[in-house]
Amino acid sequence: MFRYYLKLGLLSIRANPALSALMVAAIGIGIGACMTIVTIYYVMSGNPIPQKSEILFNVQVDSWSPDDPYDEPNEPPEQMTYLDATGLYQAGDDFKQVIMFLSDRVVQPEGEDNLPFEIESRATTHDFFDMFEVPFQYGSPWSASADTAEERVIVLSQALNEKLFGGADSIGEQVMLNGESYRVVGVLDYWQPIPKFYDLNNNDYGMPAQLFLPFSVAVANEHGSAGNTNCWKPFGDGGYSAFLNSECIWIQMWAELPTAAEQDRYRQFLDSYVTEQKTLGRFPRDLNNRISNVEEWLEIQEVVDEDVSMLLGLATLFLVVCLLNTIGLLLAKVMRRTKDISLRRALGASKSSLFSQYIIEAGLIGIAGGVLGIALTWLGLRGILNLFSEMDFVQYLVKMDWVMVMSAVLLAVVSALAAALYPTWRACSITPASQLRIQ
Amino acid sequence: MLKMTNVSKVYRTDTVETHALREFSLQVDEGEFVSVTGPSGSGKTTFLNIAGLLEELSSGSYELDGRDISKLSDKERSRVRNEKIGFIFQSFNLIPELNIFDNVDVPLRYRGFKADERRRRIEKCLDMVGLASRPKHFPAQLSGGQQQRVAIARALAGEPRFLLADEPTGNLDSAMADSVLDLLSEINNSGTTIIMVTHELTLADRAKRNIYVRDGQVSDEAPELQLAVAGGQG
């Protein structure tokens, strides 16, 4: 009977083209608007490292001013001072920790025709790649000893390797950065965590840096911070070394803590570090240390803007309005077909047969609405891309994947079926005799 | 085979209670051709609707083939309608989007027959009503008489025990009406029981027995007709 109902559904759609088109349009527009926002929300709020998000922790210690909290009501700073980042890194060497900051370098390619260009670089410690599961195309991360020995080694992004070496295996090659020569030890494969959770201070949805080098080398060579830097008291004119010893926050710190016991031990470690620092006259505020796993950190940092959440609510409401319209249109259609319903009842159709027939017809409308919805979602996302084309991260937000496409169709079909329930129930409740004598 | 005993049908609104049938009793035996006449509003269509399980009765009992069908579920009533009863309506009630073949196919689909069996029955019935050459025509392409013949083919396709006809010639001219009645007589002669509601007494006279309905009851006062009302009723 399914094929028969399918045929009847198609015939009915063809017999009422205007009404059917209106229903498909109502569902399609609703789905299109909703899915456009959902797609953006889905990408923005996605878990960038689901397999480890529960055990990777952003580390915060409250070294801020005694007079005011870093953020109301009593939030500790989002980043760390150099003193604390390196102090904790060294004191906690039995924990797996990573410290890092954003900088920039000028790359001087070989050959007279090639002009120097500036890139973002990330100074970090060797465990960065393992902790965040960064994929390598060639080579591997530098070693712990390279960190200690301040070796001039670098890991290139796939894009930079493409630009400098045409995508070839460049392990062992030298790259000139600001007049200093660095040896390539690794080349990353494509890697684009969205959002860029490990550093939310500097463009939540930006590309990862194009080049990675040891933290120790960056500091020894006085690489400045190219990211957000905040200070609660001046650090004088002592140059780079004064900056390192200041209360300015500019370094991100993460720890991998696989068990609850490890997490407790790390909290105690932070508390004892800060308590010790207090004896040295630092940390004027009460103990206020935090560790937050990836999803908590994304929430604390409000990566998904409230406006987007509100838009999502509005888009859902819009879909509901479209569905209410569809219910109205379906009711109108049912009312036009009471004679057909009565006749079929008289010829032996049970209520459940008619219910199946009308639900399948609604499903067909839903599929058509879903397809239109996907097209409109694509158009909506293209529109957003064009509107915000100057912001490079937008291109990563407006990608549709199969999950979203299937979700759109599924949502459309479920919506159409939901919209069809009441009209179909009305249709099935028509007394067979009521319409058969009306001429 | 069809037996109604003290059947009543009451339509209720907030303010009005209308008794369409009152203590209506009737028995129709296998192979009969019964016409039902009566003035407008007398209850003859209500009787036909209840007989065809298109409406539920308010009180009384209704037996079809010895089975009390007044308390059947919707699904069982649909099955009885599909298997035992064929309907012929005044306005033909063909489905305009479906061609002749598919219109006759409708009750067979709900019966669950396989495609071969459906085709065999449809072709046989279309042949019987003289439309075997036009299975792909749509209702709008046929005359009124031809449309009613399609409706008769549809009613016959399931090989029902009963044919219930509600003013089957009401929308036809006299020549077409005659040919449709000839066809009904032929069907009755082959053993199918027919109950036909009509307000035209001349047509009613073509039936083997006439029931006169007045004020929701079977009446024996039908002066212009040779009546053969079931004994003891009215």
XYZ file of C-alpha atoms in Angstrom:
673
model
C 0.000 0.000 0.000
C 2.945 2.334 0.580
C 3.517 2.704 -3.165
C -0.199 3.300 -3.696
C -0.232 6.023 -1.036
C 2.896 7.491 -2.579
C 1.150 7.623 -5.950
C -1.953 9.211 -4.381
C 0.235 11.738 -2.602
C 1.964 12.757 -5.814
C -1.381 12.953 -7.631
C -2.806 15.116 -4.885
C 0.190 17.437 -4.973
C -0.183 17.708 -8.747
C -3.919 18.303 -8.467
C -3.399 21.233 -6.070
C -0.188 22.804 -7.358
C -0.697 26.252 -5.843
C -1.625 24.988 -2.383
C 1.150 22.388 -2.455
C 3.699 24.988 -3.573
C 2.618 27.269 -0.732
C 3.119 24.471 1.791
C 6.513 23.523 0.379
C 7.489 27.217 0.429
C 6.291 27.662 4.025
C 8.279 24.664 5.216
C 11.280 25.458 2.994
C 11.559 29.065 4.166
C 11.150 28.031 7.799
C 13.776 25.323 7.485
C 16.075 27.610 5.488
C 16.005 30.368 8.095
C 16.303 27.951 10.978
C 19.074 25.846 9.484
C 21.132 28.885 8.471
C 21.300 29.952 12.089
C 21.577 26.379 13.386
C 24.532 25.737 11.045
C 26.371 28.737 12.401
C 25.440 27.856 15.969
C 26.471 24.234 15.416
C 29.896 25.204 14.106
C 30.423 27.930 16.704
C 29.411 25.757 19.606
C 30.986 22.544 18.382
C 33.439 20.676 20.562
C 36.789 21.215 18.839
C 38.466 18.225 20.510
C 35.722 15.870 21.706
C 38.021 12.945 22.448
C 39.998 14.943 25.028
C 37.815 17.868 25.998
C 37.114 16.376 29.426
C 40.767 16.107 30.416
C 42.311 19.254 28.967
C 42.189 22.172 31.392
C 42.799 25.844 30.952
C 44.670 27.161 33.977
C 43.904 30.459 35.710
C 45.513 32.026 38.779
C 44.333 35.323 40.197
C 47.357 37.612 40.176
C 45.250 40.663 39.526
C 44.953 43.990 41.343
C 43.851 44.070 45.007
C 41.455 46.903 44.202
C 39.320 45.377 41.448
C 38.688 41.906 40.139
C 39.890 41.188 36.617
C 36.252 40.795 35.657
C 33.043 41.026 37.676
C 31.998 39.482 39.967
C 35.352 37.928 40.896
C 36.834 36.387 37.773
C 40.545 35.628 37.628
C 42.535 36.784 34.550
C 42.123 34.749 31.351
C 45.869 34.671 30.751
C 48.990 34.488 32.911
C 52.015 36.536 33.660
C 55.339 35.241 32.386
C 56.456 34.772 35.996
C 53.534 32.503 36.847
C 53.429 30.608 33.554
C 57.108 29.693 33.715
C 57.003 29.261 37.508
C 54.130 26.788 37.325
C 55.578 25.084 34.250
C 58.863 24.413 35.983
C 57.471 23.591 39.421
C 54.863 21.265 37.992
C 57.112 19.267 35.737
C 55.432 16.051 36.853
C 52.237 17.324 35.193
C 51.748 17.518 31.453
C 51.532 21.271 30.901
C 51.783 23.654 27.965
C 52.484 27.389 27.968
C 52.263 29.573 24.879
C 51.841 33.015 23.435
C 51.076 34.564 20.098
C 53.833 36.489 18.338
C 54.789 37.421 14.810
C 57.837 36.934 12.649
C 59.077 38.125 9.317
C 59.915 35.258 7.009
C 62.723 35.879 4.529
C 62.365 33.343 1.734
C 65.372 32.319 -0.315
C 65.866 33.876 -3.717
C 66.178 37.525 -4.605
C 62.751 37.731 -6.164
C 60.944 36.582 -3.066
C 59.903 39.370 -0.756
C 59.860 38.961 3.034
C 56.433 38.601 4.584
C 54.991 38.693 8.075
C 53.282 35.737 9.683
C 51.737 34.859 13.029
C 53.889 32.560 15.119
C 53.122 30.677 18.292
C 55.787 30.221 20.906
C 54.997 27.126 22.949
C 56.426 24.107 24.681
C 56.978 20.729 23.036
C 53.882 19.017 24.503
C 51.551 21.417 22.642
C 51.285 19.082 19.634
C 50.677 15.938 21.605
C 48.273 17.570 24.051
C 46.076 19.068 21.322
C 46.528 16.125 18.947
C 47.921 18.252 16.164
C 48.416 16.136 13.028
C 51.787 16.100 11.289
C 52.386 15.748 7.557
C 56.152 15.503 7.884
C 58.508 15.178 10.860
C 57.449 15.550 14.466
C 57.360 18.037 17.330
C 60.601 19.226 18.804
C 61.852 17.434 21.889
C 61.826 18.458 25.552
C 65.582 18.881 25.331
C 65.131 21.320 22.418
C 62.991 23.431 24.764
C 65.649 23.340 27.451
C 68.578 23.901 25.101
C 66.781 26.757 23.320
C 67.298 25.083 19.965
C 66.267 27.131 16.963
C 63.765 24.677 15.551
C 60.355 25.294 14.016
C 57.200 23.492 12.986
C 55.524 24.900 9.870
C 51.844 24.928 9.069
C 50.798 23.135 5.914
C 50.061 26.465 4.230
C 53.458 27.980 5.059
C 55.266 24.837 3.939
C 53.336 25.049 0.680
C 54.392 28.658 0.260
C 58.050 28.165 1.151
C 58.756 24.674 -0.158
C 55.913 23.924 -2.566
C 54.457 21.397 -0.139
C 57.558 19.147 -0.248
C 59.047 17.401 2.749
C 61.071 20.259 4.208
C 62.429 18.531 7.311
C 65.977 19.723 7.934
C 65.558 22.838 5.751
C 66.509 26.220 7.163
C 64.100 29.165 7.328
C 65.206 32.738 8.010
C 63.045 34.554 10.556
C 63.908 38.167 11.410
C 67.484 37.485 10.357
C 67.865 34.299 12.370
C 68.069 30.829 10.895
C 65.704 28.089 12.121
C 65.680 24.394 11.246
C 62.382 22.777 10.218
C 61.602 19.709 12.355
C 57.956 19.250 11.486
C 55.220 20.214 9.037
C 51.601 20.102 10.151
C 48.815 18.478 8.239
C 45.608 20.511 7.824
C 44.565 21.570 11.324
C 41.788 24.016 12.083
C 40.086 23.529 15.452
C 36.870 25.543 15.546
C 36.669 27.427 17.789
C 40.395 27.964 18.397
C 39.900 26.854 21.978
C 43.525 26.840 23.151
C 43.774 30.606 22.720
C 40.470 32.420 22.910
C 42.110 35.779 23.571
C 43.183 36.247 20.020
C 40.375 35.649 17.504
C 38.136 32.759 18.623
C 37.673 31.453 15.099
C 40.994 32.443 13.555
C 43.472 30.200 11.791
C 46.170 28.603 13.932
C 49.564 30.282 13.675
C 51.591 29.501 10.569
C 54.683 28.673 12.516
C 55.464 27.173 15.934
C 58.726 27.530 17.805
C 60.020 26.776 21.304
C 58.823 29.118 24.039
C 62.329 29.309 25.442
C 63.775 30.401 22.094
C 61.082 33.066 21.652
C 61.783 34.529 25.084
C 65.552 34.347 24.677
C 65.226 36.231 21.412
C 62.787 38.701 22.896
C 59.821 37.919 20.695
C 57.061 40.316 21.667
C 53.463 39.368 22.278
C 51.224 39.864 19.264
C 48.108 38.948 21.204
C 46.069 40.584 23.924
C 48.196 41.858 26.779
C 46.695 43.385 29.940
C 48.501 44.906 32.900
C 47.141 46.210 36.198
C 50.254 48.188 37.078
C 53.036 49.801 35.045
C 56.267 47.914 34.581
C 58.647 50.800 33.958
C 61.191 51.327 31.196
C 63.252 48.216 31.720
C 62.515 46.810 28.290
C 61.773 43.162 27.579
C 63.147 41.879 30.847
C 60.918 44.276 32.801
C 57.960 43.084 30.746
C 58.783 39.469 31.618
C 58.916 40.337 35.308
C 55.754 42.460 35.224
C 52.209 41.647 36.344
C 51.047 41.804 32.707
C 49.070 38.807 31.520
C 49.734 37.523 27.993
C 50.475 33.783 28.227
C 48.001 30.907 27.875
C 48.475 27.805 29.988
C 46.877 24.347 29.666
C 47.297 21.107 31.600
C 46.284 17.571 30.695
C 44.771 15.941 33.787
C 43.303 12.548 32.939
C 41.776 11.630 36.309
C 39.784 13.338 39.050
C 42.667 12.612 41.433
C 45.116 14.333 39.092
C 42.776 17.316 38.840
C 42.600 17.568 42.656
C 46.340 17.257 42.935
C 46.752 20.014 40.329
C 44.363 22.324 42.207
C 46.416 21.789 45.377
C 49.548 22.449 43.384
C 48.123 25.779 42.151
C 47.039 26.751 45.658
C 50.407 25.975 47.183
C 52.168 27.878 44.382
C 50.018 30.955 44.931
C 50.347 30.704 48.728
C 54.101 30.644 48.319
C 53.954 33.623 45.962
C 51.927 35.535 48.542
C 54.843 35.247 50.955
C 56.915 36.996 48.300
C 54.468 39.886 48.207
C 52.582 38.921 45.074
C 48.972 37.754 44.592
C 47.259 40.397 46.737
C 43.823 38.899 46.182
C 42.295 35.897 47.947
C 42.970 32.445 46.512
C 41.001 32.253 43.282
C 42.558 29.611 41.068
C 40.578 27.849 38.403
C 40.958 24.959 36.056
C 38.296 24.621 33.328
C 37.969 21.850 30.807
C 37.492 22.702 27.133
C 33.715 22.937 27.146
C 33.635 24.856 30.420
C 36.273 27.200 29.062
C 34.289 27.832 25.860
C 31.275 28.657 27.976
C 33.158 30.911 30.395
C 34.665 32.753 27.457
C 31.200 33.090 25.869
C 32.495 31.851 22.574
C 28.960 31.532 21.295
C 27.738 35.075 21.347
C 24.426 35.697 23.122
C 23.147 37.313 19.941
C 23.597 34.028 18.109
C 21.633 32.170 20.788
C 18.887 34.790 20.509
C 18.916 34.495 16.730
C 18.585 30.743 17.119
C 15.501 31.270 19.283
C 14.027 33.688 16.746
C 14.757 31.330 13.867
C 13.047 28.495 15.744
C 10.041 30.734 16.367
C 10.000 31.591 12.686
C 9.955 27.888 11.854
C 7.040 27.427 14.253
C 5.154 30.255 12.512
C 5.840 28.608 9.150
C 4.561 25.310 10.526
C 1.396 26.963 11.823
C 0.869 28.297 8.311
C 1.415 24.816 6.960
C -1.173 23.462 9.384
C -3.615 26.079 8.089
C -2.861 25.216 4.483
C -3.182 21.488 5.155
C -6.510 22.103 6.871
C -7.685 24.069 3.856
C -6.607 21.194 1.645
C -8.399 18.646 3.815
C -11.560 20.719 3.784
C -11.440 20.756 0.003
C -11.134 16.995 -0.038
C -13.836 15.931 2.384
C -15.789 14.340 -0.466
C -12.789 12.258 -1.516
C -12.258 11.198 2.114
C -15.922 10.247 2.557
C -15.890 8.317 -0.683
C -12.798 6.359 0.273
C -14.333 5.581 3.649
C -17.445 4.309 1.866
C -15.309 2.145 -0.408
C -13.636 0.453 2.520
C -10.787 2.649 3.715
C -10.370 2.510 7.468
C -9.321 5.549 9.474
C -5.822 4.114 9.746
C -5.585 3.667 5.951
C -6.570 7.291 5.401
C -4.203 8.386 8.137
C -1.340 6.589 6.389
C -2.317 8.104 3.036
C -2.364 11.665 4.351
C 0.746 11.281 6.466
C 2.681 9.971 3.462
C 1.434 12.912 1.414
C 2.581 15.266 4.208
C 5.933 13.452 4.248
C 6.322 14.133 0.522
C 5.580 17.805 1.111
C 8.108 17.704 3.937
C 10.828 16.212 1.735
C 10.174 18.834 -0.945
C 10.228 21.506 1.774
C 13.471 20.052 3.124
C 15.143 20.184 -0.289
C 14.007 23.776 -0.731
C 15.168 24.439 2.830
C 18.652 23.127 2.036
C 18.837 25.362 -1.034
C 17.713 28.358 1.034
C 20.162 27.454 3.823
C 22.961 27.380 1.271
C 21.819 30.760 -0.057
C 21.556 32.110 3.497
C 25.081 30.966 4.331
C 26.415 32.436 1.073
C 24.686 35.679 2.029
C 26.380 35.680 5.439
C 29.718 34.924 3.796
C 29.303 37.844 1.406
C 28.130 40.149 4.176
C 31.101 39.402 6.412
C 33.632 38.510 3.743
C 36.294 40.735 5.299
C 36.361 38.499 8.391
C 38.420 35.464 7.414
C 36.981 33.167 10.084
C 33.462 33.451 8.663
C 34.304 31.022 5.881
C 34.746 28.306 8.513
C 31.330 29.022 10.000
C 29.305 28.746 6.849
C 30.128 25.232 5.769
C 27.303 22.750 5.397
C 28.144 19.154 6.057
C 26.121 15.994 5.548
C 24.959 16.037 9.131
C 23.384 19.433 8.560
C 21.884 18.472 5.199
C 20.328 15.319 6.610
C 19.202 17.216 9.693
C 17.472 19.781 7.462
C 15.561 17.112 5.553
C 14.737 15.244 8.744
C 13.582 18.427 10.458
C 11.449 19.286 7.427
C 9.829 15.860 7.307
C 9.238 15.777 11.069
C 7.868 19.326 10.905
C 5.559 18.458 8.025
C 4.348 15.335 9.812
C 3.794 17.318 12.995
C 1.904 19.949 11.015
C -0.145 17.226 9.328
C -1.252 15.469 12.510
C -4.199 17.712 13.346
C -5.514 18.128 9.770
C -5.104 14.391 9.182
C -6.956 13.584 12.372
C -9.722 15.938 11.221
C -9.753 14.227 7.844
C -10.078 10.798 9.376
C -12.854 11.924 11.674
C -15.160 12.984 8.862
C -18.350 10.938 8.919
C -18.404 9.056 5.611
C -22.037 9.828 4.973
C -21.688 13.549 5.494
C -20.336 14.465 2.073
C -21.540 11.850 -0.346
C -24.875 13.425 -1.161
C -23.602 16.938 -1.616
C -23.750 17.669 -5.297
C -29.561 -11.483 5.207
C -30.133 -7.764 6.082
C -32.239 -7.334 9.157
C -32.925 -4.094 11.003
C -34.983 -4.273 14.159
C -36.333 -1.148 15.899
C -33.527 0.978 14.582
C -33.559 4.630 15.602
C -31.291 7.428 14.483
C -31.325 10.726 16.319
C -29.306 13.783 15.273
C -28.634 16.102 18.159
C -27.459 19.692 18.221
C -27.348 22.004 21.251
C -30.979 22.955 20.811
C -32.582 20.517 18.410
C -33.113 16.767 18.411
C -34.105 15.299 15.065
C -35.420 11.752 14.784
C -34.444 10.587 11.315
C -35.473 6.970 11.928
C -37.918 5.732 14.573
C -38.292 2.086 15.448
C -37.385 1.232 11.855
C -37.638 -2.493 11.131
C -36.963 -4.201 7.820
C -35.687 -7.462 6.456
C -34.203 -7.873 2.984
C -33.466 -11.373 1.746
C -30.740 -12.540 -0.542
C -31.277 -11.761 -4.231
C -33.999 -9.145 -3.700
C -34.208 -5.876 -5.636
C -35.823 -3.471 -3.210
C -36.641 0.130 -3.943
C -37.038 2.611 -1.101
C -39.268 5.585 -1.765
C -40.753 8.281 0.343
C -41.064 12.042 0.577
C -38.106 14.309 1.121
C -36.828 14.115 4.698
C -38.636 10.851 5.364
C -35.418 9.104 6.412
C -34.725 6.945 3.351
C -31.157 8.177 2.893
C -30.477 7.778 6.609
C -31.686 4.201 6.281
C -29.330 3.659 3.340
C -26.390 5.214 5.217
C -26.989 2.981 8.215
C -27.463 -0.051 5.982
C -24.130 0.796 4.305
C -22.372 1.357 7.658
C -21.700 4.964 6.745
C -23.467 6.079 9.902
C -23.973 4.504 13.284
C -27.426 3.853 14.607
C -28.623 5.397 17.880
C -30.539 2.332 19.097
C -31.912 -0.953 17.863
C -30.091 -3.792 16.173
C -28.740 -4.366 12.697
C -27.691 -7.801 11.448
C -25.908 -8.427 8.193
C -25.519 -12.063 7.160
C -26.519 -13.041 10.688
C -23.860 -10.914 12.339
C -24.701 -8.010 14.651
C -22.721 -5.199 13.125
C -23.934 -2.376 15.366
C -20.994 -2.756 17.741
C -18.131 -3.262 15.308
C -14.941 -1.242 15.486
C -14.094 1.266 12.769
C -11.680 -1.163 11.159
C -14.238 -3.997 11.131
C -16.943 -1.712 9.744
C -14.557 -0.612 6.986
C -13.870 -4.241 6.161
C -17.572 -5.119 6.003
C -18.191 -2.079 3.757
C -15.327 -3.127 1.538
C -16.210 -6.798 1.240
C -19.981 -6.968 1.383
C -21.347 -3.650 0.200
C -21.127 -1.743 -3.061
C -22.276 1.873 -3.313
C -23.774 3.733 -6.247
C -24.350 7.446 -5.733
C -26.496 9.966 -7.542
C -23.465 12.157 -8.302
C -21.308 9.175 -9.354
C -18.521 10.266 -6.953
C -15.643 9.289 -9.180
C -12.201 10.622 -8.256
C -11.344 13.156 -10.976
C -7.532 12.731 -10.752
C -7.767 8.975 -11.355
C -8.533 7.345 -14.688
C -11.369 4.846 -15.078
C -9.164 1.857 -14.351
C -7.785 3.414 -11.168
C -11.238 4.527 -10.020
C -12.534 0.967 -10.193
C -9.321 -0.121 -8.484
C -9.956 1.924 -5.283
C -12.009 -0.620 -3.260
C -9.758 -3.457 -4.456
C -6.690 -1.661 -3.085
C -8.248 -1.529 0.371
C -9.128 -5.191 0.026
C -5.453 -6.045 -0.386
C -5.736 -8.036 -3.632
C -2.606 -8.663 -5.676
C -2.116 -6.706 -8.916
C -3.123 -9.589 -11.211
C -6.349 -10.230 -9.355
C -7.199 -6.537 -9.321
C -6.590 -6.239 -13.055
C -8.751 -9.292 -13.771
C -11.647 -7.941 -11.741
C -11.394 -4.406 -13.107
C -11.356 -5.605 -16.721
C -14.300 -7.929 -16.073
C -16.391 -5.188 -14.474
C -15.553 -2.574 -17.099
C -16.526 -5.112 -19.724
C -19.812 -5.761 -17.932
C -20.731 -2.050 -17.999
C -19.570 -1.645 -21.590
C -16.486 0.484 -20.937
C -13.724 -2.062 -21.449
C -12.225 0.034 -24.232
C -11.743 3.157 -22.133
C -9.693 2.283 -19.053
C -7.347 5.229 -19.511
C -10.079 7.831 -19.859
C -10.636 10.259 -17.037
C -14.114 10.888 -15.600
C -14.339 14.342 -17.169
C -13.995 12.744 -20.606
C -17.133 10.623 -20.143
C -20.873 11.378 -20.313
C -22.996 11.235 -17.161
C -24.356 7.802 -18.063
C -20.869 6.467 -18.700
C -19.653 7.884 -15.396
C -22.468 6.139 -13.573
C -21.517 2.907 -15.356
C -17.949 3.353 -14.069
C -19.380 3.864 -10.573
C -21.387 0.640 -10.987
C -18.250 -1.189 -12.157
C -16.446 0.125 -9.063
C -19.302 -1.056 -6.836
C -19.236 -4.494 -8.449
C -15.463 -4.977 -8.524
C -15.321 -6.291 -4.979
C -18.147 -8.753 -5.779
C -20.336 -7.499 -2.910
C -23.456 -9.216 -1.628
C -25.303 -5.878 -1.538
C -25.544 -2.963 -3.884
C -26.825 0.193 -2.220
C -27.913 2.769 -4.778
C -28.846 6.295 -3.760
C -30.845 7.965 -6.532
C -28.627 6.293 -9.137
C -30.431 7.898 -12.079
C -31.062 11.284 -10.491
C -28.449 13.053 -12.619
C -29.229 11.244 -15.870
C -31.649 11.848 -18.730
C -34.381 9.265 -19.208
C -32.571 7.233 -21.881
C -29.437 6.965 -19.790
C -31.525 6.281 -16.672
C -33.239 3.395 -18.449
C -29.958 1.861 -19.525
C -28.559 2.153 -15.978
C -31.686 0.505 -14.556
C -31.425 -2.243 -17.154
C -27.887 -2.821 -15.978
C -28.997 -2.934 -12.318
C -31.721 -5.442 -13.181
C -29.164 -7.568 -14.985
C -26.867 -7.439 -11.944
C -29.760 -8.392 -9.672
C -30.661 -11.284 -11.958
C -27.159 -12.609 -11.520
C -27.761 -12.832 -7.754
C -26.658 -9.527 -6.186
C -29.094 -8.001 -3.712
C -29.929 -4.379 -4.560
C -31.471 -1.709 -2.384
C -32.227 1.450 -4.315
C -33.393 4.734 -2.869
C -35.329 6.869 -5.331
C -37.992 9.507 -5.270
C -39.208 8.605 -8.770
C -42.067 6.175 -8.384
C -41.839 4.958 -11.981
C -38.258 3.857 -11.394
C -39.177 2.290 -8.067
C -41.626 0.131 -9.936
C -38.723 -1.570 -11.714
C -37.745 -3.146 -8.372
C -39.222 -6.448 -7.224
C -40.284 -4.956 -3.909
C -40.900 -1.409 -2.786
C -40.521 0.019 0.681
C -42.277 3.278 1.435
C -40.689 5.310 4.196
C -42.484 8.122 5.985
C -41.492 9.952 9.189
C -38.590 7.625 9.724
C -40.637 4.449 9.607
C -41.620 1.874 7.035
C -45.172 2.687 6.027
C -47.752 0.690 4.138
C -49.431 3.809 2.744
C -48.022 4.167 -0.733
C -51.127 4.474 -2.844
C -49.566 4.911 -6.243
C -47.482 1.772 -6.090
C -48.072 -1.906 -5.994
C -46.472 -2.438 -2.609
C -44.966 -5.502 -1.153
C -44.050 -4.209 2.248
C -42.609 -6.703 4.644
C -45.366 -8.066 6.767
C -46.084 -6.609 10.155
C -44.005 -3.478 9.702
C -44.788 0.217 9.495
